[in-house]
XYZ file of N, CA and C in Angstrom:
624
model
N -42.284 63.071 -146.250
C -41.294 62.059 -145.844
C -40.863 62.263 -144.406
N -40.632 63.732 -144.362
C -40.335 63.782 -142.471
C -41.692 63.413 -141.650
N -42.544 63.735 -142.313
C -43.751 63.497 -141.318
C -43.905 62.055 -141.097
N -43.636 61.237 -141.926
C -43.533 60.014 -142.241
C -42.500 59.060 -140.925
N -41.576 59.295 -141.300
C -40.447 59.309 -139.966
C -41.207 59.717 -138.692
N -41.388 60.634 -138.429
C -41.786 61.488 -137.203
C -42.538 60.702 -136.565
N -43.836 59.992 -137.595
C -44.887 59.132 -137.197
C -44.293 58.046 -136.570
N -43.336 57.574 -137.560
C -42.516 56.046 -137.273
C -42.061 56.193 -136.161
N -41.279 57.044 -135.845
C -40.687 57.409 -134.621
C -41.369 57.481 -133.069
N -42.803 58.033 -133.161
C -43.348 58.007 -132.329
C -43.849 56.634 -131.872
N -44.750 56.346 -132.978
C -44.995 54.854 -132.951
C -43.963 53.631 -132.343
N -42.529 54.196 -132.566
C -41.617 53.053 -131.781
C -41.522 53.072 -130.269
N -42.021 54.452 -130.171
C -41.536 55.261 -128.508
C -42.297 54.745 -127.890
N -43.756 54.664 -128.746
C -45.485 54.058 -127.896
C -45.315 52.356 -127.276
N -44.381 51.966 -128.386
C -44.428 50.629 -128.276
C -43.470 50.343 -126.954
N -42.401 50.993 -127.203
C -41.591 50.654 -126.113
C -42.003 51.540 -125.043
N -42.756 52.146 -125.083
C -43.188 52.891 -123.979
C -44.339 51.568 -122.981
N -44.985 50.319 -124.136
C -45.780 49.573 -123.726
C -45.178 48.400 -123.230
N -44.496 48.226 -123.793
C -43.080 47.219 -123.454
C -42.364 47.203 -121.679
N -42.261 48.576 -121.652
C -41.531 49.048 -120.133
C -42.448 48.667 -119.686
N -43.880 48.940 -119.911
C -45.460 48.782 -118.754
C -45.073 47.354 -118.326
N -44.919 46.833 -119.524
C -45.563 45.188 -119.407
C -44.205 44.300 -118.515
N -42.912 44.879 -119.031
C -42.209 44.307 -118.507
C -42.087 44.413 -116.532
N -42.769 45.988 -116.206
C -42.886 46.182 -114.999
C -44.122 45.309 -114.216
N -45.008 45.236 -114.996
C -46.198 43.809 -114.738
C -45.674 42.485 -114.477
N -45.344 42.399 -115.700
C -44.423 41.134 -115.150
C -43.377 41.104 -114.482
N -42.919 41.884 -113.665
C -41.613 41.993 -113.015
C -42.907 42.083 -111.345
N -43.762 42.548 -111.512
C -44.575 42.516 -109.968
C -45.256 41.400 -110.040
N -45.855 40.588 -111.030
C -46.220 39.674 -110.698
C -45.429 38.402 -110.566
N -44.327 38.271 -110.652
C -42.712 37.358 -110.049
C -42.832 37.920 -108.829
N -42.526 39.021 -108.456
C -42.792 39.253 -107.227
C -44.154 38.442 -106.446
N -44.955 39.105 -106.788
C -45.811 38.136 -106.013
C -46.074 37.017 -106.319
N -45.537 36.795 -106.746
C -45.676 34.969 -107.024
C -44.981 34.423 -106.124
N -43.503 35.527 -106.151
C -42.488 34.617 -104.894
C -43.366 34.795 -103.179
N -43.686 36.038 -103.170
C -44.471 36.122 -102.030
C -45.264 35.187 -101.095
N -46.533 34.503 -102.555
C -47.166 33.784 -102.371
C -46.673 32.244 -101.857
N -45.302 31.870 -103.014
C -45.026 30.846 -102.986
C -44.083 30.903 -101.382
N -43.711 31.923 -100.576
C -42.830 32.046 -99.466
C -44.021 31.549 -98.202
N -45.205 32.241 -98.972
C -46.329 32.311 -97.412
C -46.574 30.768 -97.513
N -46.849 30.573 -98.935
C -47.470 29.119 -98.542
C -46.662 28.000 -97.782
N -45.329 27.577 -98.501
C -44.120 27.248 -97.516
C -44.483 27.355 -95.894
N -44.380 28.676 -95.927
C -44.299 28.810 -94.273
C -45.480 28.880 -93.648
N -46.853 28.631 -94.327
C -48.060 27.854 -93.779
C -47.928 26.540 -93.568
N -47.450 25.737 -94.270
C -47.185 24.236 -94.261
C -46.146 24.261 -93.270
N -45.243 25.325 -92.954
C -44.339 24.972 -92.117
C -44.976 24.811 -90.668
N -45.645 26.112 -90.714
C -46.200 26.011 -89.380
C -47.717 24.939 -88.831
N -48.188 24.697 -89.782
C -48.845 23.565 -89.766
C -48.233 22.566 -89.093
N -47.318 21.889 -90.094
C -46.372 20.561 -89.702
C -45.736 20.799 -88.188
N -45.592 21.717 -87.650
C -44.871 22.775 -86.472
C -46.065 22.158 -85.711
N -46.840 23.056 -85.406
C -48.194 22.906 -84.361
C -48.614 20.594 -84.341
N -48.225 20.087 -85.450
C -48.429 18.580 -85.536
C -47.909 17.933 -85.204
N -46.363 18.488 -85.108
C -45.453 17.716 -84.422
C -45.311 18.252 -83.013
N -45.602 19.263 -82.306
C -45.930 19.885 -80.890
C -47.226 18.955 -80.592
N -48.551 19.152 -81.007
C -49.354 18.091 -80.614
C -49.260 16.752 -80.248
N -47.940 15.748 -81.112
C -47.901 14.463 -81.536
C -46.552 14.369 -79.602
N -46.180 15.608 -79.589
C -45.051 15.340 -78.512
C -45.984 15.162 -77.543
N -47.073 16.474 -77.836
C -47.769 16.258 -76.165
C -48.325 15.660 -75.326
N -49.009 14.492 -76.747
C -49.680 13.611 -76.880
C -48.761 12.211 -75.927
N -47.677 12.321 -76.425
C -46.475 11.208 -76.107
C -46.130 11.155 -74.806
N -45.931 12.795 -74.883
C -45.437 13.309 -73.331
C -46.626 12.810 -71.850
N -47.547 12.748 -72.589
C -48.734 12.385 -71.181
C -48.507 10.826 -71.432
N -48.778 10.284 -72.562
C -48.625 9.113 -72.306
C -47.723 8.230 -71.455
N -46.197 9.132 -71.926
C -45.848 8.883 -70.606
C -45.535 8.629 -69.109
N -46.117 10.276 -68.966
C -46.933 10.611 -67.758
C -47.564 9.581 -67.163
N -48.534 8.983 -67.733
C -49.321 7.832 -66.982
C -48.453 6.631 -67.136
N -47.889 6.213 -68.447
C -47.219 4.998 -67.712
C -46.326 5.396 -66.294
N -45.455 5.888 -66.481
C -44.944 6.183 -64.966
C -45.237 6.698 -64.066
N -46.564 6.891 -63.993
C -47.581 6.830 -62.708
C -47.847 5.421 -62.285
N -47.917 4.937 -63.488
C -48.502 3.510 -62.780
C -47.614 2.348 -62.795
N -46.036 3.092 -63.523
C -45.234 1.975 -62.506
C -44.659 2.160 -61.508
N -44.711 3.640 -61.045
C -44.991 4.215 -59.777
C -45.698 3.461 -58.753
N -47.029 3.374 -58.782
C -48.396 2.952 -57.760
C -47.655 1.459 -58.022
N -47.493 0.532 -58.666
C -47.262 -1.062 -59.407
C -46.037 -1.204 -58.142
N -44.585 -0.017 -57.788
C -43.379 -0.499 -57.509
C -44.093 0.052 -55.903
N -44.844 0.845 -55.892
C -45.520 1.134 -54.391
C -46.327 0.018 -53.909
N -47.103 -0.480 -54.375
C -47.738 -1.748 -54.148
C -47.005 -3.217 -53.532
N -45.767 -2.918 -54.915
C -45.350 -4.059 -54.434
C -44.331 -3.930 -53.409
N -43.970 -2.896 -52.960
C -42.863 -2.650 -51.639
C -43.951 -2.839 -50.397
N -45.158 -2.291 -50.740
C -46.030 -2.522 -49.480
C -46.253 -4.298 -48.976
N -46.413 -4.859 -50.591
C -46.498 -6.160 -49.971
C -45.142 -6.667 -49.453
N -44.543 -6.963 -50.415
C -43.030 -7.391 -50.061
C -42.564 -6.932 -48.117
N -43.253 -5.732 -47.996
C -42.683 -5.335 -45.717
C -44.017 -6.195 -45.472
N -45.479 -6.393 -45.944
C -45.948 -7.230 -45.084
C -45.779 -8.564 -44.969
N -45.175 -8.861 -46.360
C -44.747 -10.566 -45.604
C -43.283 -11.163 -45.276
N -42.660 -10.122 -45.137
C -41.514 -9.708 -44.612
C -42.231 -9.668 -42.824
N -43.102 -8.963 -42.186
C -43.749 -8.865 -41.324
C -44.751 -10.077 -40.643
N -44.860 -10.643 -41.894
C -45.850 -11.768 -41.751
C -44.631 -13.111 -41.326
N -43.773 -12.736 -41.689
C -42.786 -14.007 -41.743
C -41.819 -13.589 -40.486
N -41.498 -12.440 -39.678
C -40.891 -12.275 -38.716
C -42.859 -12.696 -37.637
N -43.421 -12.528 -37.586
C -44.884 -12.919 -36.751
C -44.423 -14.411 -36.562
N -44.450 -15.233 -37.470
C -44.568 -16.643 -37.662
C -43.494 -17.032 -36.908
N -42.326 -16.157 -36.952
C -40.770 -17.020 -36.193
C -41.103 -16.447 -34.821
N -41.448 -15.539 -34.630
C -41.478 -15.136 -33.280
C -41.776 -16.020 -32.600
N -41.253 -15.806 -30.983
C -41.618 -16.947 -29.716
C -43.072 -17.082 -29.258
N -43.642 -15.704 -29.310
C -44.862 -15.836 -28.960
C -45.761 -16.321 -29.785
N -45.586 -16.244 -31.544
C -46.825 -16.980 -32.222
C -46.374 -18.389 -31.726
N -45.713 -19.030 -31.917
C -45.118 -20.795 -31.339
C -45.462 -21.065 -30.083
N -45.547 -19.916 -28.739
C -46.361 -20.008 -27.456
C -47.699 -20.370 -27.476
N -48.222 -19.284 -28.576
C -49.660 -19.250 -28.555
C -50.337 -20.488 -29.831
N -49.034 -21.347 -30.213
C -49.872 -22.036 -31.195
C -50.991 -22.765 -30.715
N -50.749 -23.625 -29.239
C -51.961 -24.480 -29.098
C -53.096 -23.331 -28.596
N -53.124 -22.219 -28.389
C -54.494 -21.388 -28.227
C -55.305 -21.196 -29.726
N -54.450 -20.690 -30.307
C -54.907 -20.717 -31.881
C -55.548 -22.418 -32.396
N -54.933 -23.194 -32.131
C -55.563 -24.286 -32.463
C -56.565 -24.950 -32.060
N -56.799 -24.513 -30.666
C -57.872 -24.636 -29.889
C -59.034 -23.958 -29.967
N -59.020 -23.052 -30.492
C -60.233 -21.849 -31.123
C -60.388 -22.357 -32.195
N -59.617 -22.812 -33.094
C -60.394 -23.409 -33.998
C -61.319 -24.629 -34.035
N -60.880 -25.331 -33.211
C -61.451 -26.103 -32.619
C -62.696 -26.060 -32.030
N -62.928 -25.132 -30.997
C -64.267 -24.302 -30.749
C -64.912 -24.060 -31.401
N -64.824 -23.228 -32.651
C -65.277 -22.606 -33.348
C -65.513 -23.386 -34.464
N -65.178 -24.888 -34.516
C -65.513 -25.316 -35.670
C -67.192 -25.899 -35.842
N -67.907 -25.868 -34.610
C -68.812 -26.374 -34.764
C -69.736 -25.590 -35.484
N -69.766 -24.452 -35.595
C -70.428 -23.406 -36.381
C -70.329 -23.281 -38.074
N -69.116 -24.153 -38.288
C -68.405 -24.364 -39.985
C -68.898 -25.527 -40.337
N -69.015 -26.758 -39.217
C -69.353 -28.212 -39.693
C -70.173 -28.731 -38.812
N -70.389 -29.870 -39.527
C -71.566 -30.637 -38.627
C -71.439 -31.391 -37.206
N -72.446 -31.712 -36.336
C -71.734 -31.872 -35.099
C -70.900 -33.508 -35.825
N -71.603 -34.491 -36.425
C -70.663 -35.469 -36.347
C -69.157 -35.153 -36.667
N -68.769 -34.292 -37.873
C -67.344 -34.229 -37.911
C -67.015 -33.338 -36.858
N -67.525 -32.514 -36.533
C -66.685 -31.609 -35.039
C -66.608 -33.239 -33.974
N -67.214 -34.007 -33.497
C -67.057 -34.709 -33.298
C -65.290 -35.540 -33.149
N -65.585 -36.178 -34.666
C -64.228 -37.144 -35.222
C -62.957 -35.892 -35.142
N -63.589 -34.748 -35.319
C -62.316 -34.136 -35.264
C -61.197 -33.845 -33.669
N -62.619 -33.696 -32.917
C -62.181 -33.202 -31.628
C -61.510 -34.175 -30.893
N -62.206 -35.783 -31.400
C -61.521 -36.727 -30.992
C -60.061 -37.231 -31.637
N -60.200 -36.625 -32.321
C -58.665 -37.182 -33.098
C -57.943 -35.964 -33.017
N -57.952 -34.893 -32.223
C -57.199 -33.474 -32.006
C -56.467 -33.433 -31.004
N -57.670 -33.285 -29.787
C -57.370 -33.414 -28.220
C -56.466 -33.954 -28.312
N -56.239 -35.642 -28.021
C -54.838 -36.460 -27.649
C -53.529 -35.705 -28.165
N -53.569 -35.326 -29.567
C -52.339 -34.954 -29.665
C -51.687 -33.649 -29.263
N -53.162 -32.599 -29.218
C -52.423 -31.187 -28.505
C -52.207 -31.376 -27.364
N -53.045 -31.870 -26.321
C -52.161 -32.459 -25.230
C -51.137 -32.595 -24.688
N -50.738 -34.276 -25.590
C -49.397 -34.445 -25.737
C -48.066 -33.631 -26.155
N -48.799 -32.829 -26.840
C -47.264 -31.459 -27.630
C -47.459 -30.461 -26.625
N -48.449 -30.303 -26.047
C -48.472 -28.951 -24.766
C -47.510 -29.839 -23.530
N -47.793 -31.363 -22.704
C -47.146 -31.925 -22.117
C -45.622 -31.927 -22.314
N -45.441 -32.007 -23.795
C -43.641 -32.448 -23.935
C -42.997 -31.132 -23.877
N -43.899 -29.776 -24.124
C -42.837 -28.606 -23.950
C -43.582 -28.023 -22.403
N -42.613 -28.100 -21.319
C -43.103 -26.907 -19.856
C -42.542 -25.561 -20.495
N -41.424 -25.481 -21.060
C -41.122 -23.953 -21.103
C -42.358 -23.276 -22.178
N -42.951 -23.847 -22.881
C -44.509 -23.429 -23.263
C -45.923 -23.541 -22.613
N -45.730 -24.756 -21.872
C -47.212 -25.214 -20.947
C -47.271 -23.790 -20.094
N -46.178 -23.243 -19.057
C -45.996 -22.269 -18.078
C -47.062 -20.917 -19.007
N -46.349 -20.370 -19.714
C -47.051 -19.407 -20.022
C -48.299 -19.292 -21.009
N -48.459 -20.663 -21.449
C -50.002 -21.114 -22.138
C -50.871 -21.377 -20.983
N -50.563 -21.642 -19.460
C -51.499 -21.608 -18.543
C -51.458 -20.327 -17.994
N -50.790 -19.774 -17.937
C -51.026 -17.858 -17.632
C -51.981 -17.298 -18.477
N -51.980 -17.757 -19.648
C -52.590 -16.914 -20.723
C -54.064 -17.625 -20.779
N -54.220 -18.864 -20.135
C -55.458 -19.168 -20.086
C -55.901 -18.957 -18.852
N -55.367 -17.944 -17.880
C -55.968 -18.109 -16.470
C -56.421 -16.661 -16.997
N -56.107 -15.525 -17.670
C -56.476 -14.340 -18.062
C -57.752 -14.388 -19.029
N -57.927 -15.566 -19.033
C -59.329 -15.989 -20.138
C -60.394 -17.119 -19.655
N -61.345 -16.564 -18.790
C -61.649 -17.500 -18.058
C -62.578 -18.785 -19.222
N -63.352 -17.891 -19.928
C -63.933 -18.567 -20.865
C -63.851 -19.766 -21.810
N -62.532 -19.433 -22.032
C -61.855 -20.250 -22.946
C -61.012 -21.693 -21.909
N -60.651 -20.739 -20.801
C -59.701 -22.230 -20.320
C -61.091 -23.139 -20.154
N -62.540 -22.460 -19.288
C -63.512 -23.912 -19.204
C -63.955 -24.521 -20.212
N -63.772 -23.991 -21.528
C -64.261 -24.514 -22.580
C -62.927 -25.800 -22.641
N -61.837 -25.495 -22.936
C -60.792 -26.212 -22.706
C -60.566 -27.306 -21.789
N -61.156 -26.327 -20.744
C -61.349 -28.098 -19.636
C -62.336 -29.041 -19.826
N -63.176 -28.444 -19.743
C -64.051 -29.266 -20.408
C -64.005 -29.935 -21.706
N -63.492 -29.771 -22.499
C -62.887 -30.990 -23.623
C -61.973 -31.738 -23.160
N -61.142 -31.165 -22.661
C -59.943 -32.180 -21.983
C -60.891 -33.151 -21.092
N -61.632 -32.972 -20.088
C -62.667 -34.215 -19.249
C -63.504 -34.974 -19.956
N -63.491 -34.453 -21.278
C -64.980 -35.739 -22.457
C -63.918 -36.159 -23.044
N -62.592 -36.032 -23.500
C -61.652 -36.997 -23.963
C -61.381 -38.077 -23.268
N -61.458 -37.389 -21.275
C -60.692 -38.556 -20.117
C -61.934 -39.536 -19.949
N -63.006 -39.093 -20.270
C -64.365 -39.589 -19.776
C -65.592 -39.587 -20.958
N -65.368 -40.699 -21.669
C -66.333 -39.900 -23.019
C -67.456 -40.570 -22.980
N -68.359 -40.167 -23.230
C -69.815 -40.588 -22.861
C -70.387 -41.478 -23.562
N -71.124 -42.792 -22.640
C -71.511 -43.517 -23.603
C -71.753 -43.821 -24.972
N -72.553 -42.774 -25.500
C -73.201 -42.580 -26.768
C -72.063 -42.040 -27.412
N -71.216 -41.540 -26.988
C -69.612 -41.211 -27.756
C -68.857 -42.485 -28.096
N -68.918 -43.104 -27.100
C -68.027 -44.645 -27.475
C -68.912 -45.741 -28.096
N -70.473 -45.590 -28.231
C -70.752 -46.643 -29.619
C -70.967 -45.758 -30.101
N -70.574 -44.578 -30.961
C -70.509 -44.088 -32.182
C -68.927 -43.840 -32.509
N -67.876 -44.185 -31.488
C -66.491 -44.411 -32.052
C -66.557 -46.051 -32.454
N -67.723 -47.160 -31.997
C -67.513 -48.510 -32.566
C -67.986 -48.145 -33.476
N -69.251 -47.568 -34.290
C -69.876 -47.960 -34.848
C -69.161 -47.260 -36.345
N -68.147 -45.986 -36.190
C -67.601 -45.942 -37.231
C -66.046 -46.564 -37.017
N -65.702 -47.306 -35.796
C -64.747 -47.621 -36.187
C -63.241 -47.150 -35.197
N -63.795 -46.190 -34.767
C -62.805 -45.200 -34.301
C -62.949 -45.880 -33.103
N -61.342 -46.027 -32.531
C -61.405 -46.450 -30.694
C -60.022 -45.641 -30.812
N -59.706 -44.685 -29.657
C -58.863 -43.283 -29.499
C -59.021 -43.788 -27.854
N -59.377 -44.517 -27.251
C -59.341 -44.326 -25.641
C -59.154 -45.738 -25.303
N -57.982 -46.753 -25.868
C -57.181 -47.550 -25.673
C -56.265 -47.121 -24.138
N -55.874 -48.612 -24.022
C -54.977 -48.349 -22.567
C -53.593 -47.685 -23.161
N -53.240 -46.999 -22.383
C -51.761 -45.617 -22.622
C -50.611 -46.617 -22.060
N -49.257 -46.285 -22.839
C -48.380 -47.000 -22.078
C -47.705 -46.238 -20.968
N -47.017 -46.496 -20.065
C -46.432 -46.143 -19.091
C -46.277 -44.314 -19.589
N -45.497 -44.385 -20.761
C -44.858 -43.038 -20.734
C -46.563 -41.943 -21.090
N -47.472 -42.502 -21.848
C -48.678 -42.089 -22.260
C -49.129 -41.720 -20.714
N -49.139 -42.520 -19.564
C -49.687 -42.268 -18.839
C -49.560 -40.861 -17.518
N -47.845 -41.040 -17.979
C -46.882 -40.120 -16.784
C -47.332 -38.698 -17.966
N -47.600 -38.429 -19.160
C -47.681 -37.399 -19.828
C -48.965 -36.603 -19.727
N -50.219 -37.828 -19.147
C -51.537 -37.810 -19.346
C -51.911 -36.753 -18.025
N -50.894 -37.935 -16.720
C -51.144 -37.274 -15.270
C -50.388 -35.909 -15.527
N -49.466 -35.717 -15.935
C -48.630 -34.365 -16.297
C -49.946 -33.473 -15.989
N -50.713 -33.353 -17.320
C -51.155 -32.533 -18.178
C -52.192 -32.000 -17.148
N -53.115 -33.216 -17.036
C -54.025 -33.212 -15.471
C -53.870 -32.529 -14.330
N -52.555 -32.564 -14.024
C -52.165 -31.757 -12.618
C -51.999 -30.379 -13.271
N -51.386 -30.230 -14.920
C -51.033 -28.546 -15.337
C -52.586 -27.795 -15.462
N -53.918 -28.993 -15.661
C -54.411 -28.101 -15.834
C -55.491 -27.874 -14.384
N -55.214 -28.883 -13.417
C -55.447 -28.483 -12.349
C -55.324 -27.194 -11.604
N -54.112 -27.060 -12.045
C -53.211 -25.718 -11.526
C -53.806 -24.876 -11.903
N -53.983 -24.824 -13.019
C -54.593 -23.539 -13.961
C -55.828 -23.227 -13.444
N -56.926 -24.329 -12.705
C -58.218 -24.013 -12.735
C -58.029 -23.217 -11.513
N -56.953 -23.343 -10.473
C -57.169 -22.615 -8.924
C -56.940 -21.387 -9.619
């Protein structure tokens, strides 16, 4: 009967001796479970971390270039904005308005190279009379538009010489102003005439 006990006894000790094992097993594997479940967390953390650093950097340049290029866009347009700011103090100035009938007169020249001789022609005839007349009605412009053509010899004989086929136009000039129509070398009235001799004597002057 004691041996009996003794056995029993041991047998309870074994068990709970297996009991402590198991409960210490399972007490390390909670442990690492929490472990596991801490790392993984803070893998996803740092994942999502590095995605949202990428997604900034990404943003951050994008930025970068837009405001580069409304940078170059507000540079551009300040550059234009002073040149026609520049372009528009040119235009008021005294001297582009001095030099308008030179400018108009080169084109004039120069148009025969753009068009055909008949319209250089109709044009030259329907030009001349009136630059003339607008060089005649201003002297405080005629004065220094004949300075500026005595520094150009080229241009004033080209000039005179149109001015003398307007005063004197050549046969074959006046039946091809009948034949389309055009007559430009009618008699001048008094004041046409005192503007005509004007011009004649200014550019007399000019040729000495």
């Amino acid at each position: 009967m004691q041996l009996l006990q003794e056995n029993t006894l041991g047998n309870v000790k074994g068990a709970e001796t297996r009991l402590d094992e198991a409960f210490s097993v399972i007490e390390q594997l909670q442990i690492r479970l929490e472990h596991l479940t801490q790392h993984t967390l803070t893998q996803g953390q740092v994942e999502q971390a590095q995605a949202q650093a990428h997604a900034q950097a990404h943003l951050d340049d994008i930025n970068a270039q837009l405001n580069a290029s409304l940078g170059n866009a507000h540079h551009w347009w300040l550059r234009a904005t002073a040149y026609e700011q520049q372009l528009t103090a040119i235009h008021r100035s005294t001297s582009w308005r001095i030099t308008a009938p030179l400018r108009f007169a080169a084109r004039v020249i120069y148009l025969p190279f753009r068009t055909s001789r008949s319209t250089f022609s109709q044009v030259l005839r329907r030009s001349v009379p009136h630059a003339r007349l607008w060089l005649a009605r201003r002297p405080l412009i005629e004065r220094p538009v004949l300075a500026i053509l005595k520094c150009n010899p080229w241009l004033h004989s080209k000039l005179s010489n149109m001015h003398q086929a307007t005063l004197n136009p050549a046969p074959e000039t006046v039946a091809s102003d009948l034949q389309h129509g055009v007559i430009d070398h009618a008699p001048l009235t008094q004041r046409g005439r005192t503007i005509e001799n004007a011009l004649r004597e200014a550019i007399m002057k000019g040729q000495k």
